[in-house]
Short mmCIF file of C-alpha atoms and ligand atoms in Angstrom, two decimals:
data_model
loop_
_atom_site.label_atom_id
_atom_site.label_comp_id
_atom_site.label_asym_id
_atom_site.label_seq_id
_atom_site.Cartn_x
_atom_site.Cartn_y
_atom_site.Cartn_z
CA UNK A 1 -4.39 -14.04 20.04
CA UNK A 2 -3.20 -10.61 21.58
CA UNK A 3 -2.87 -8.03 18.99
CA UNK A 4 -0.48 -4.52 18.58
CA UNK A 5 -0.04 -1.61 16.72
CA UNK A 6 2.08 -2.22 13.88
CA UNK A 7 3.75 1.39 14.45
CA UNK A 8 2.33 4.36 14.99
CA UNK A 9 1.19 4.63 10.89
CA UNK A 10 0.66 0.82 10.55
CA UNK A 11 -2.68 -1.33 11.03
CA UNK A 12 -3.40 -3.55 14.25
CA UNK A 13 -1.85 -7.03 13.66
CA UNK A 14 -1.66 -10.42 15.77
CA UNK A 15 1.14 -10.66 17.96
CA UNK A 16 2.68 -13.33 15.41
CA UNK A 17 2.24 -13.37 11.54
CA UNK A 18 2.85 -16.22 9.29
CA UNK A 19 5.04 -15.79 6.08
CA UNK A 20 3.93 -17.89 3.31
CA UNK A 21 7.26 -18.18 1.40
CA UNK A 22 8.20 -21.40 1.88
CA UNK A 23 5.18 -23.06 0.87
CA UNK A 24 6.07 -21.95 -2.88
CA UNK A 25 9.87 -21.31 -2.96
CA UNK A 26 13.18 -21.37 -1.09
CA UNK A 27 13.01 -24.48 1.02
CA UNK A 28 12.14 -27.58 -1.60
CA UNK A 29 8.93 -28.79 -2.24
CA UNK A 30 5.62 -28.03 0.22
CA UNK A 31 2.39 -30.01 0.01
CA UNK A 32 -0.36 -27.22 -1.71
CA UNK A 33 -3.00 -28.94 0.77
CA UNK A 34 -1.35 -28.85 3.84
CA UNK A 35 -0.26 -25.06 2.82
CA UNK A 36 -3.77 -24.02 2.85
CA UNK A 37 -4.87 -26.08 6.01
CA UNK A 38 -1.54 -24.72 7.25
CA UNK A 39 -3.02 -20.84 6.65
CA UNK A 40 -6.32 -21.66 7.65
CA UNK A 41 -5.09 -22.97 10.98
CA UNK A 42 -3.21 -19.63 11.60
CA UNK A 43 -6.46 -17.77 10.79
CA UNK A 44 -8.74 -19.71 13.12
CA UNK A 45 -6.22 -19.32 15.86
CA UNK A 46 -6.18 -15.46 15.69
CA UNK A 47 -3.22 -14.92 13.06
CA UNK A 48 -4.59 -11.92 11.13
CA UNK A 49 -1.18 -11.20 9.24
CA UNK A 50 -0.02 -12.58 6.01
CA UNK A 51 3.05 -12.06 4.44
CA UNK A 52 4.02 -12.84 0.57
CA UNK A 53 5.90 -11.65 -2.32
CA UNK A 54 4.71 -11.59 -5.50
CA UNK A 55 7.91 -13.65 -7.07
CA UNK A 56 7.54 -16.16 -4.22
CA UNK A 57 7.00 -19.00 -6.78
CA UNK A 58 6.29 -16.49 -9.59
CA UNK A 59 3.20 -15.81 -8.53
CA UNK A 60 2.26 -19.38 -6.92
CA UNK A 61 2.12 -17.96 -3.67
CA UNK A 62 -0.32 -15.17 -4.32
CA UNK A 63 -2.33 -17.72 -5.92
CA UNK A 64 -2.15 -20.24 -2.88
CA UNK A 65 -3.54 -17.19 -0.18
CA UNK A 66 -6.14 -16.44 -2.91
CA UNK A 67 -7.24 -20.07 -2.92
CA UNK A 68 -7.01 -20.04 1.13
CA UNK A 69 -8.95 -16.88 1.60
CA UNK A 70 -11.89 -18.02 -0.50
CA UNK A 71 -13.64 -18.92 2.42
CA UNK A 72 -12.29 -16.09 4.77
CA UNK A 73 -13.91 -12.51 4.97
CA UNK A 74 -11.66 -10.40 3.35
CA UNK A 75 -11.56 -7.80 6.66
CA UNK A 76 -10.41 -10.46 8.69
CA UNK A 77 -6.94 -10.65 6.95
CA UNK A 78 -4.26 -8.41 6.39
CA UNK A 79 -2.09 -9.23 3.40
CA UNK A 80 1.46 -7.51 2.95
CA UNK A 81 3.23 -8.24 -0.27
CA UNK A 82 6.57 -7.61 -1.54
CA UNK A 83 7.17 -6.48 -5.09
CA UNK A 84 10.24 -5.53 -7.39
CA UNK A 85 12.41 -8.94 -7.66
CA UNK A 86 13.04 -9.90 -11.07
CA UNK A 87 13.15 -13.37 -11.89
CA UNK A 88 13.68 -15.79 -15.08
CA UNK A 89 12.79 -19.05 -16.19
CA UNK A 90 16.15 -20.93 -14.47
CA UNK A 91 15.51 -22.17 -10.99
CA UNK A 92 16.62 -19.58 -8.47
CA UNK A 93 17.22 -17.21 -11.06
CA UNK A 94 17.09 -13.59 -9.88
CA UNK A 95 17.62 -10.83 -12.11
CA UNK A 96 17.96 -7.70 -10.06
CA UNK A 97 14.89 -5.22 -8.36
CA UNK A 98 12.50 -3.11 -10.71
CA UNK A 99 10.74 -0.45 -8.27
CA UNK A 100 10.16 2.46 -10.82
CA UNK A 101 6.68 3.97 -10.56
CA UNK A 102 5.35 2.04 -13.96
CA UNK A 103 6.57 -1.07 -12.61
CA UNK A 104 4.91 -0.66 -9.00
CA UNK A 105 1.67 -0.36 -11.06
CA UNK A 106 1.95 -3.43 -13.21
CA UNK A 107 3.28 -5.37 -10.02
CA UNK A 108 0.19 -4.56 -8.20
CA UNK A 109 -2.45 -5.27 -10.90
CA UNK A 110 -0.83 -8.71 -11.63
CA UNK A 111 -1.12 -9.13 -7.72
CA UNK A 112 -4.73 -7.85 -6.69
CA UNK A 113 -5.70 -10.41 -9.80
CA UNK A 114 -3.97 -13.49 -8.38
CA UNK A 115 -4.75 -12.80 -5.02
CA UNK A 116 -8.51 -11.96 -5.94
CA UNK A 117 -8.65 -9.02 -3.58
CA UNK A 118 -9.63 -5.52 -4.18
CA UNK A 119 -6.92 -3.92 -2.43
CA UNK A 120 -3.70 -4.93 -0.29
CA UNK A 121 -2.98 -3.74 3.34
CA UNK A 122 0.81 -3.44 2.98
CA UNK A 123 2.76 -3.32 -0.11
CA UNK A 124 6.43 -2.87 -0.26
CA UNK A 125 9.56 -3.06 -2.21
CA UNK A 126 11.88 -6.22 -1.42
CA UNK A 127 14.82 -4.94 -1.66
CA UNK A 128 16.05 -0.88 -2.50
CA UNK A 129 16.19 -0.62 -6.62
CA UNK A 130 19.60 0.84 -6.66
CA UNK A 131 18.36 2.67 -10.00
CA UNK A 132 15.40 4.25 -8.31
CA UNK A 133 15.20 6.53 -5.43
CA UNK A 134 13.00 5.36 -2.77
CA UNK A 135 11.19 8.65 -2.61
CA UNK A 136 9.80 7.55 -6.49
CA UNK A 137 8.92 4.20 -5.04
CA UNK A 138 7.27 5.39 -1.93
CA UNK A 139 5.54 8.00 -3.78
CA UNK A 140 3.74 5.47 -6.47
CA UNK A 141 2.89 3.43 -3.57
CA UNK A 142 0.92 6.66 -2.11
CA UNK A 143 -0.81 7.03 -5.42
CA UNK A 144 -2.02 3.68 -4.87
CA UNK A 145 -3.36 4.41 -1.00
CA UNK A 146 -5.12 7.19 -2.65
CA UNK A 147 -6.61 5.36 -5.20
CA UNK A 148 -7.77 2.53 -2.67
CA UNK A 149 -5.79 -0.45 -4.40
CA UNK A 150 -3.47 -0.37 -1.15
CA UNK A 151 -3.57 0.60 2.73
CA UNK A 152 -0.41 1.15 3.87
CA UNK A 153 3.37 1.30 2.80
CA UNK A 154 6.22 -1.29 3.95
CA UNK A 155 9.80 -1.53 3.57
CA UNK A 156 12.27 -4.61 3.27
CA UNK A 157 15.94 -4.97 3.98
CA UNK A 158 16.69 -1.35 3.92
CA UNK A 159 19.04 0.38 5.96
CA UNK A 160 18.54 3.47 8.43
CA UNK A 161 18.98 6.25 5.76
CA UNK A 162 16.61 4.92 3.24
CA UNK A 163 13.86 4.49 6.00
CA UNK A 164 14.60 8.18 6.97
CA UNK A 165 13.65 9.30 3.31
CA UNK A 166 11.10 7.03 2.74
CA UNK A 167 9.02 8.39 5.67
CA UNK A 168 9.37 11.78 4.44
CA UNK A 169 7.52 10.93 2.00
CA UNK A 170 4.80 9.13 3.35
CA UNK A 171 4.13 7.49 6.60
CA UNK A 172 5.56 3.61 6.73
CA UNK A 173 4.02 1.05 8.82
CA UNK A 174 6.68 -1.45 9.02
CA UNK A 175 10.47 -2.51 8.22
CA UNK A 176 10.20 -6.16 7.04
CA UNK A 177 13.69 -7.40 8.09
CA UNK A 178 15.49 -10.90 9.36
CA UNK A 179 16.01 -10.70 13.05
CA UNK A 180 16.69 -12.98 15.31
CA UNK A 181 19.20 -14.65 17.99
CA UNK A 182 21.65 -15.13 15.59
CA UNK A 183 21.13 -12.11 13.04
CA UNK A 184 21.32 -9.15 15.48
CA UNK A 185 22.62 -6.28 12.70
CA UNK A 186 19.49 -4.46 12.95
CA UNK A 187 20.09 -3.46 16.63
CA UNK A 188 22.97 -1.02 16.13
CA UNK A 189 21.13 1.91 13.71
CA UNK A 190 18.32 0.44 12.25
CA UNK A 191 16.19 -0.51 15.05
CA UNK A 192 16.93 2.54 17.00
CA UNK A 193 15.59 4.69 13.60
CA UNK A 194 12.15 2.80 13.30
CA UNK A 195 11.25 3.44 17.30
CA UNK A 196 12.09 7.23 16.68
CA UNK A 197 9.87 7.01 13.55
CA UNK A 198 7.53 4.93 14.78
CA UNK A 199 8.20 2.13 12.39
CA UNK A 200 6.74 -1.26 13.10
CA UNK A 201 9.40 -4.32 12.55
CA UNK A 202 7.88 -7.37 11.23
CA UNK A 203 11.04 -9.78 11.86
CA UNK A 204 12.03 -12.76 9.60
CA UNK A 205 14.43 -15.56 10.06
CA UNK A 206 13.41 -15.55 13.39
CA UNK A 207 14.31 -19.55 13.52
CA UNK A 208 17.08 -18.95 11.24
CA UNK A 209 15.39 -20.13 8.44
CA UNK A 210 15.40 -23.68 10.43
CA UNK A 211 18.60 -23.49 11.22
CA UNK A 212 17.76 -22.77 15.04
CA UNK A 213 14.73 -24.68 15.08
CA UNK A 214 15.95 -27.08 16.77
CA UNK A 215 15.00 -29.60 14.31
CA UNK A 216 17.86 -28.97 11.61
CA UNK A 217 20.59 -31.71 11.44
CA UNK A 218 24.04 -32.22 9.51
CA UNK A 219 22.09 -35.33 7.90
CA UNK A 220 19.39 -33.12 6.65
CA UNK A 221 20.98 -31.67 3.85
CA UNK A 222 19.17 -29.22 1.03
CA UNK A 223 18.91 -29.08 -2.32
CA UNK A 224 17.07 -25.53 -1.61
CA UNK A 225 18.20 -22.04 -0.85
CA UNK A 226 19.80 -23.17 2.48
CA UNK A 227 22.43 -25.09 0.43
CA UNK A 228 23.81 -21.86 -0.62
CA UNK A 229 23.22 -19.98 2.42
CA UNK A 230 26.82 -19.70 4.18
CA UNK A 231 25.43 -20.65 8.16
CA UNK A 232 24.32 -24.45 6.90
CA UNK A 233 27.78 -25.30 5.45
CA UNK A 234 30.83 -26.91 6.52
CA UNK A 235 32.46 -25.71 9.58
CA UNK A 236 29.85 -22.91 10.20
CA UNK A 237 26.83 -25.50 10.23
CA UNK A 238 28.90 -27.31 13.24
CA UNK A 239 29.55 -24.23 15.26
CA UNK A 240 25.54 -22.97 14.64
CA UNK A 241 24.30 -26.32 15.61
CA UNK A 242 26.57 -26.32 18.26
CA UNK A 243 24.63 -23.09 19.68
CA UNK A 244 21.20 -24.63 19.02
CA UNK A 245 22.38 -27.05 21.61
CA UNK A 246 22.96 -24.63 23.90
CA UNK A 247 19.22 -22.99 23.50
CA UNK A 248 18.29 -26.56 23.91
CA UNK A 249 19.89 -26.73 27.52
CA UNK A 250 18.01 -23.69 28.56
CA UNK A 251 14.66 -24.32 26.73
CA UNK A 252 14.16 -28.02 28.31
CA UNK A 253 13.79 -27.22 32.15
CA UNK A 254 11.21 -24.37 30.94
CA UNK A 255 9.10 -26.72 29.05
CA UNK A 256 9.67 -24.96 25.75
CA UNK A 257 11.16 -26.35 22.38
CA UNK A 258 13.88 -24.41 20.84
CA UNK A 259 12.05 -22.96 17.92
CA UNK A 260 9.56 -21.20 20.98
CA UNK A 261 12.34 -20.36 22.98
CA UNK A 262 13.50 -18.49 19.65
CA UNK A 263 10.81 -17.07 18.81
CA UNK A 264 9.71 -15.85 22.53
CA UNK A 265 13.37 -14.07 22.38
CA UNK A 266 12.09 -12.06 19.78
CA UNK A 267 8.87 -10.68 21.84
CA UNK A 268 11.11 -10.36 24.74
CA UNK A 269 13.71 -7.99 22.95
CA UNK A 270 10.77 -6.30 21.78
CA UNK A 271 9.41 -5.21 25.06
CA UNK A 272 12.90 -4.43 26.25
CA UNK A 273 13.47 -2.09 23.37
CA UNK A 274 10.15 -0.75 23.69
CA UNK A 275 9.36 -1.34 19.58
CA UNK A 276 6.80 -3.22 17.99
CA UNK A 277 8.11 -6.14 16.54
CA UNK A 278 6.31 -9.00 15.05
CA UNK A 279 7.64 -12.43 14.06
CA UNK A 280 6.74 -13.63 10.63
CA UNK A 281 6.89 -17.31 11.48
CA UNK A 282 7.56 -19.23 8.24
CA UNK A 283 5.36 -22.63 9.16
CA UNK A 284 4.42 -24.43 5.97
CA UNK A 285 2.79 -27.29 8.07
CA UNK A 286 0.25 -27.19 10.99
CA UNK A 287 2.60 -29.13 13.28
CA UNK A 288 5.14 -26.12 12.93
CA UNK A 289 2.27 -23.71 13.40
CA UNK A 290 1.66 -25.21 16.22
CA UNK A 291 4.76 -25.33 17.88
CA UNK A 292 5.27 -21.64 16.50
CA UNK A 293 2.42 -20.36 18.23
CA UNK A 294 3.16 -22.34 21.51
CA UNK A 295 6.03 -19.54 21.95
CA UNK A 296 3.59 -17.17 23.07
CA UNK A 297 3.04 -18.65 26.32
CA UNK A 298 6.70 -18.74 26.66
CA UNK A 299 7.63 -15.85 29.23
CA UNK A 300 11.47 -16.19 30.05
CA UNK A 301 12.75 -14.42 33.06
CA UNK A 302 15.39 -11.78 33.32
CA UNK A 303 17.41 -14.93 34.73
CA UNK A 304 16.59 -17.08 31.90
CA UNK A 305 17.01 -14.35 29.37
CA UNK A 306 20.58 -13.77 30.67
CA UNK A 307 20.95 -17.55 30.25
CA UNK A 308 20.15 -17.42 26.69
CA UNK A 309 22.64 -14.30 26.25
CA UNK A 310 25.14 -16.31 27.52
CA UNK A 311 24.49 -19.72 25.24
CA UNK A 312 24.27 -17.20 22.26
CA UNK A 313 25.91 -13.94 22.90
CA UNK A 314 25.30 -11.53 19.70
CA UNK A 315 28.00 -12.19 17.28
CA UNK A 316 28.01 -16.13 17.75
CA UNK A 317 26.56 -17.58 14.48
CA UNK A 318 29.42 -18.63 11.86
CA UNK A 319 28.74 -17.00 8.51
CA UNK A 320 27.28 -14.24 7.47
CA UNK A 321 23.20 -14.58 6.82
CA UNK A 322 23.22 -14.70 3.21
CA UNK A 323 25.60 -15.66 0.45
CA UNK A 324 28.38 -12.60 -0.27
CA UNK A 325 27.13 -11.85 -3.37
CA UNK A 326 23.32 -10.84 -2.32
CA UNK A 327 24.67 -9.26 0.66
CA UNK A 328 26.59 -6.57 -1.45
CA UNK A 329 23.30 -5.28 -3.15
CA UNK A 330 21.75 -5.34 0.04
CA UNK A 331 20.90 -1.60 1.40
CA UNK A 332 20.45 -2.88 5.07
CA UNK A 333 23.68 -3.96 5.50
CA UNK A 334 25.43 -0.39 4.04
CA UNK A 335 24.66 2.01 6.91
CA UNK A 336 27.60 4.01 7.62
CA UNK A 337 29.63 2.76 10.56
CA UNK A 338 28.71 3.45 14.08
CA UNK A 339 30.44 6.29 15.21
CA UNK A 340 33.44 5.49 17.25
N1 NAP B 1 11.86 -9.32 3.40
C1 NAP B 1 12.65 -10.60 3.18
O1 NAP B 1 13.80 -10.21 2.48
C2 NAP B 1 12.15 -12.01 3.08
C3 NAP B 1 13.60 -12.99 3.26
C4 NAP B 1 12.79 -14.30 3.69
C5 NAP B 1 11.55 -14.42 4.23
N2 NAP B 1 10.83 -13.17 4.21
C6 NAP B 1 9.25 -13.74 4.83
O2 NAP B 1 9.64 -14.06 6.44
C7 NAP B 1 8.69 -15.10 6.22
C8 NAP B 1 9.23 -16.00 7.26
O3 NAP B 1 10.94 -16.18 7.10
P1 NAP B 1 11.47 -17.59 6.98
O4 NAP B 1 10.31 -18.76 6.68
O5 NAP B 1 12.78 -17.80 6.15
O6 NAP B 1 12.08 -17.91 8.48
P2 NAP B 1 11.85 -19.05 9.38
O7 NAP B 1 10.45 -18.88 10.51
O8 NAP B 1 13.23 -18.59 10.23
O9 NAP B 1 11.79 -20.38 9.27
C9 NAP B 1 10.94 -21.18 8.96
C10 NAP B 1 11.98 -22.35 8.18
O10 NAP B 1 12.12 -23.10 9.59
C11 NAP B 1 11.45 -24.73 9.67
N3 NAP B 1 11.27 -24.89 10.87
C12 NAP B 1 10.93 -25.67 11.76
N4 NAP B 1 10.31 -25.78 12.95
C13 NAP B 1 9.25 -24.90 12.56
C14 NAP B 1 8.79 -24.34 13.17
N5 NAP B 1 8.13 -24.76 14.63
N6 NAP B 1 7.80 -23.26 12.88
C15 NAP B 1 7.80 -22.63 11.60
N7 NAP B 1 9.03 -23.19 10.54
C16 NAP B 1 9.94 -24.14 11.46
C17 NAP B 1 10.86 -25.28 8.51
O11 NAP B 1 11.49 -25.46 7.50
P3 NAP B 1 11.48 -27.33 6.65
O12 NAP B 1 10.04 -26.97 6.44
O13 NAP B 1 12.11 -27.26 5.48
O14 NAP B 1 12.00 -27.86 8.06
C18 NAP B 1 10.20 -23.30 7.96
O15 NAP B 1 10.60 -23.19 6.07
C19 NAP B 1 9.05 -15.92 4.87
O16 NAP B 1 7.68 -16.71 4.93
C20 NAP B 1 8.68 -14.39 4.32
O17 NAP B 1 7.30 -14.07 4.13
C21 NAP B 1 11.38 -12.08 4.09
#
């Protein structure tokens, strides 16, 4: 698989990366053996970047990756880890964030042990801790780099101003943030700042958490994160699934699936905007992975991209990307409005 440099300061990574969250959390039960087989299949097919978080299944996801990588050569795989989210024993209990330097050192010690590795390739706070200046958190990770426990610093769901402040302390490899045909907020301020500073983007939710995978239906229903996500509910869901049918109409004559078109669109936007954007595909099974990797063969022409733009205009999705209570705490949603 082709590789790209993750921004000016990051490592070289495969064009598509694998996000493993859904193998432990958020999207209902997953099959452990199939999850490990999916990670192995991804590595065999040239994926070099795996993304996890220490809070995905309260360490379950890191243990899973650790087990999957036991048979791999460490230097062939890059591991990105998010930290800082505080959870509790109740299902879906989240209690804010802790990114104080002492907490960072504590979190990394647990992650290294669970993953069974000597260092983490990209380490990032999962959200901005409102009580801790980003300079202190980035400074603590920079210290871990000096000590050999971490190789690169990343950010997640922060706005343009925080990106600038972080980069002033230490070069940032990438910003991990939601970006897809139905979540294009970063195009206004965040993406231009990342391009200016040479910071890559690792894009999650490229399939809208399954909503624009082409496999979602009203009958599916869920008892997971998605049952609380506004885009999956009521009339919003009808409007959003109608957009998926529009995409299917564009994809079919191209011999592509809806999921492949959605991933190929992100790659095409990266080229058009001259920015490194690596889609973090959330495949949980080998069949999903294989469909996702098929997107690398889909190269929409200018006319096909225009058709996609007509099918799904920038603000076409109904409903916000997270429940309002969560959006209210996200630094990435707080940048000042564009100058008139
Ligand atoms: N930084 C952050 O705040 C943040 C937030 C969320 C995620 N992430 C990271 O980004 C990764 C990807 O996010 P995501 O899982 O929400 O995004 P996604 O790729 O938009 O959604 C993945 C889901 O789509 C469905 N799907 C259907 N067909 C698929 C196919 N061919 N390939 C892949 N998935 C298909 C699957 O759900 P079903 O199996 O239920 O059908 C799968 O769990 C996560 O694993 C995590 O590492 C980061």
